[in-house]
PDB file of C-alpha atoms in Angstrom:
ATOM      1  CA  MET A   1     107.228  71.343  92.573  1.00 41.00           C
ATOM      2  CA  LEU A   2     106.482  74.617  90.809  1.00 46.00           C
ATOM      3  CA  ARG A   3     108.904  77.321  89.881  1.00 47.00           C
ATOM      4  CA  TRP A   4     108.545  81.069  90.245  1.00 46.00           C
ATOM      5  CA  ALA A   5     107.260  82.772  87.156  1.00 50.00           C
ATOM      6  CA  GLY A   6     109.633  85.481  85.971  1.00 51.00           C
ATOM      7  CA  ASN A   7     111.231  87.682  88.633  1.00 49.00           C
ATOM      8  CA  PRO A   8     108.973  87.637  91.706  1.00 48.00           C
ATOM      9  CA  SER A   9     111.360  89.534  93.943  1.00 44.00           C
ATOM     10  CA  ALA A  10     110.870  92.680  91.914  1.00 40.00           C
ATOM     11  CA  ARG A  11     107.088  92.525  91.968  1.00 42.00           C
ATOM     12  CA  LYS A  12     104.649  90.725  94.241  1.00 47.00           C
ATOM     13  CA  ILE A  13     106.864  88.868  96.685  1.00 47.00           C
ATOM     14  CA  ALA A  14     108.537  90.685  99.529  1.00 47.00           C
ATOM     15  CA  ARG A  15     109.136  94.000  97.842  1.00 48.00           C
ATOM     16  CA  ALA A  16     110.347  95.167 101.226  1.00 43.00           C
ATOM     17  CA  THR A  17     113.023  92.532 101.547  1.00 47.00           C
ATOM     18  CA  ILE A  18     113.710  91.972  97.818  1.00 41.00           C
ATOM     19  CA  LYS A  19     113.501  88.204  98.234  1.00 50.00           C
ATOM     20  CA  PRO A  20     110.788  85.610  98.785  1.00 52.00           C
ATOM     21  CA  PRO A  21     109.784  84.905 102.381  1.00 57.00           C
ATOM     22  CA  LYS A  22     111.653  81.956 103.890  1.00 58.00           C
ATOM     23  CA  GLU A  23     109.017  80.652 106.273  1.00 62.00           C
ATOM     24  CA  SER A  24     106.210  78.309 105.371  1.00 69.00           C
ATOM     25  CA  ILE A  25     103.075  80.208 104.424  1.00 77.00           C
ATOM     26  CA  PRO A  26      99.599  78.681 104.513  1.00 77.00           C
ATOM     27  CA  TRP A  27      97.236  78.545 101.551  1.00 80.00           C
ATOM     28  CA  THR A  28      94.243  80.809 102.097  1.00 83.00           C
ATOM     29  CA  PRO A  29      90.757  80.366 100.664  1.00 84.00           C
ATOM     30  CA  LYS A  30      90.722  79.014  97.150  1.00 92.00           C
ATOM     31  CA  ASN A  31      89.100  80.881  94.292  1.00 92.00           C
ATOM     32  CA  PRO A  32      87.090  78.525  92.076  1.00 93.00           C
ATOM     33  CA  ASN A  33      85.853  81.471  89.954  1.00 92.00           C
ATOM     34  CA  SER A  34      89.128  83.285  89.318  1.00 90.00           C
ATOM     35  CA  GLN A  35      89.596  85.250  86.123  1.00 89.00           C
ATOM     36  CA  PHE A  36      92.410  82.725  85.627  1.00 89.00           C
ATOM     37  CA  HIS A  37      90.044  79.707  85.748  1.00 93.00           C
ATOM     38  CA  LYS A  38      90.910  78.635  89.323  1.00 93.00           C
ATOM     39  CA  ALA A  39      93.434  80.097  91.748  1.00 92.00           C
ATOM     40  CA  LEU A  40      95.269  79.036  94.899  1.00 91.00           C
ATOM     41  CA  HIS A  41      96.243  82.059  96.974  1.00 88.00           C
ATOM     42  CA  ILE A  42      98.882  82.200  99.719  1.00 83.00           C
ATOM     43  CA  SER A  43      98.531  84.318 102.832  1.00 81.00           C
ATOM     44  CA  TYR A  44     101.367  86.705 102.125  1.00 79.00           C
ATOM     45  CA  PRO A  45     102.150  89.286 103.373  1.00 82.00           C
ATOM     46  CA  ASN A  46     101.516  88.582 107.023  1.00 82.00           C
ATOM     47  CA  GLN A  47     101.383  91.201 109.758  1.00 86.00           C
ATOM     48  CA  ALA A  48     105.163  91.105 110.327  1.00 83.00           C
ATOM     49  CA  ASP A  49     105.862  91.476 106.583  1.00 81.00           C
ATOM     50  CA  ARG A  50     103.553  94.520 106.391  1.00 85.00           C
ATOM     51  CA  ALA A  51     105.177  96.098 109.471  1.00 89.00           C
ATOM     52  CA  HIS A  52     108.661  95.551 108.040  1.00 86.00           C
ATOM     53  CA  ALA A  53     107.632  97.108 104.712  1.00 86.00           C
ATOM     54  CA  ARG A  54     106.030 100.085 106.481  1.00 90.00           C
ATOM     55  CA  LYS A  55     109.273 100.644 108.382  1.00 90.00           C
ATOM     56  CA  LEU A  56     111.191 100.687 105.092  1.00 87.00           C
ATOM     57  CA  GLY A  57     108.574 102.790 103.345  1.00 89.00           C
ATOM     58  CA  VAL A  58     107.948 100.210 100.615  1.00 86.00           C
ATOM     59  CA  SER A  59     105.202  97.842  99.543  1.00 84.00           C
ATOM     60  CA  PRO A  60     105.371  94.295 100.928  1.00 82.00           C
ATOM     61  CA  GLY A  61     103.794  92.934  97.738  1.00 79.00           C
ATOM     62  CA  GLY A  62     100.966  90.424  97.830  1.00 80.00           C
ATOM     63  CA  ASP A  63      98.252  88.785  95.741  1.00 79.00           C
ATOM     64  CA  VAL A  64     100.465  85.749  95.109  1.00 81.00           C
ATOM     65  CA  GLU A  65      98.852  82.734  93.473  1.00 84.00           C
ATOM     66  CA  ILE A  66      99.153  79.593  91.452  1.00 86.00           C
ATOM     67  CA  HIS A  67      96.488  79.865  88.788  1.00 88.00           C
ATOM     68  CA  GLY A  68      95.274  78.677  85.421  1.00 88.00           C
ATOM     69  CA  LEU A  69      94.965  80.648  82.204  1.00 89.00           C
ATOM     70  CA  GLY A  70      91.289  81.504  82.265  1.00 87.00           C
ATOM     71  CA  ALA A  71      88.630  81.265  79.584  1.00 87.00           C
ATOM     72  CA  LYS A  72      90.153  83.917  77.344  1.00 86.00           C
ATOM     73  CA  TRP A  73      93.624  82.356  77.151  1.00 84.00           C
ATOM     74  CA  GLY A  74      93.008  78.674  77.928  1.00 83.00           C
ATOM     75  CA  TRP A  75      93.481  77.746  74.261  1.00 87.00           C
ATOM     76  CA  ILE A  76      97.176  78.673  74.506  1.00 85.00           C
ATOM     77  CA  GLY A  77      97.866  75.687  76.767  1.00 82.00           C
ATOM     78  CA  ALA A  78     101.519  75.013  77.637  1.00 83.00           C
ATOM     79  CA  LYS A  79     102.738  77.632  75.141  1.00 81.00           C
ATOM     80  CA  HIS A  80     102.038  80.251  77.829  1.00 78.00           C
ATOM     81  CA  ARG A  81     105.350  79.187  79.405  1.00 77.00           C
ATOM     82  CA  LEU A  82     107.275  80.845  76.563  1.00 77.00           C
ATOM     83  CA  THR A  83     106.890  84.249  78.190  1.00 75.00           C
ATOM     84  CA  ASP A  84     106.403  85.596  81.713  1.00 69.00           C
ATOM     85  CA  TRP A  85     102.978  87.180  81.863  1.00 68.00           C
ATOM     86  CA  THR A  86     101.905  86.512  85.454  1.00 67.00           C
ATOM     87  CA  ASP A  87     103.100  89.726  87.109  1.00 67.00           C
ATOM     88  CA  GLY A  88     105.012  87.789  89.743  1.00 65.00           C
ATOM     89  CA  CYS A  89     102.776  84.888  90.706  1.00 71.00           C
ATOM     90  CA  ILE A  90     104.366  81.623  91.800  1.00 71.00           C
ATOM     91  CA  ALA A  91     103.259  79.914  88.642  1.00 70.00           C
ATOM     92  CA  ALA A  92     100.664  79.891  85.965  1.00 77.00           C
ATOM     93  CA  VAL A  93      99.673  76.457  84.794  1.00 88.00           C
ATOM     94  CA  THR A  94      97.233  75.331  82.150  1.00 91.00           C
ATOM     95  CA  ASN A  95      93.557  75.142  83.064  1.00 92.00           C
ATOM     96  CA  GLU A  96      93.814  71.349  82.959  1.00 93.00           C
ATOM     97  CA  GLU A  97      96.807  71.410  85.329  1.00 92.00           C
ATOM     98  CA  ILE A  98      95.081  73.678  87.865  1.00 92.00           C
ATOM     99  CA  ASP A  99      92.030  71.386  87.679  1.00 94.00           C
ATOM    100  CA  GLU A 100      94.327  68.551  88.800  1.00 93.00           C
ATOM    101  CA  ILE A 101      96.190  70.540  91.488  1.00 91.00           C
ATOM    102  CA  TYR A 102      93.249  72.476  92.939  1.00 93.00           C
ATOM    103  CA  PRO A 103      91.356  69.658  94.718  1.00 94.00           C
ATOM    104  CA  GLN A 104      94.576  68.323  96.264  1.00 92.00           C
ATOM    105  CA  ILE A 105      95.413  71.515  98.166  1.00 90.00           C
ATOM    106  CA  LYS A 106      93.658  72.046 101.475  1.00 90.00           C
ATOM    107  CA  VAL A 107      93.224  75.558 102.877  1.00 90.00           C
ATOM    108  CA  GLY A 108      95.807  76.069 105.632  1.00 88.00           C
ATOM    109  CA  THR A 109      98.332  73.622 104.177  1.00 86.00           C
ATOM    110  CA  PRO A 110     101.786  75.207 104.547  1.00 84.00           C
ATOM    111  CA  VAL A 111     103.680  76.023 101.374  1.00 79.00           C
ATOM    112  CA  GLU A 112     107.425  76.597 101.393  1.00 74.00           C
ATOM    113  CA  ILE A 113     108.626  79.260  98.986  1.00 68.00           C
ATOM    114  CA  ARG A 114     112.182  78.962  97.778  1.00 64.00           C
ATOM    115  CA  PRO A 115     113.970  81.452  95.540  1.00 58.00           C
TER     116      PRO A 115
END
């Protein structure tokens, strides 16, 4: 289980509803060459989320991931958890942790997001 980094409701997740989506969301294609080492991306917002945001005149958010630290910051390791630097991603983990998680997640596997 991973926790939200910082305050996602104010940034990337569901800006239109001001809370994370409640339904299960599938993982979309993985990024093995992310600037953050490796990244797992979720398919949010969906068409309904975008329509709801449009109706409210706000951004639905998006670009939500679990990712590593990347080459530039990998040396920090677990100390990165001392501050929120992800701009609203689900979680940033060390490069070693994402190397362990990454092969276990299949594209299309549903992920449940809880506040």
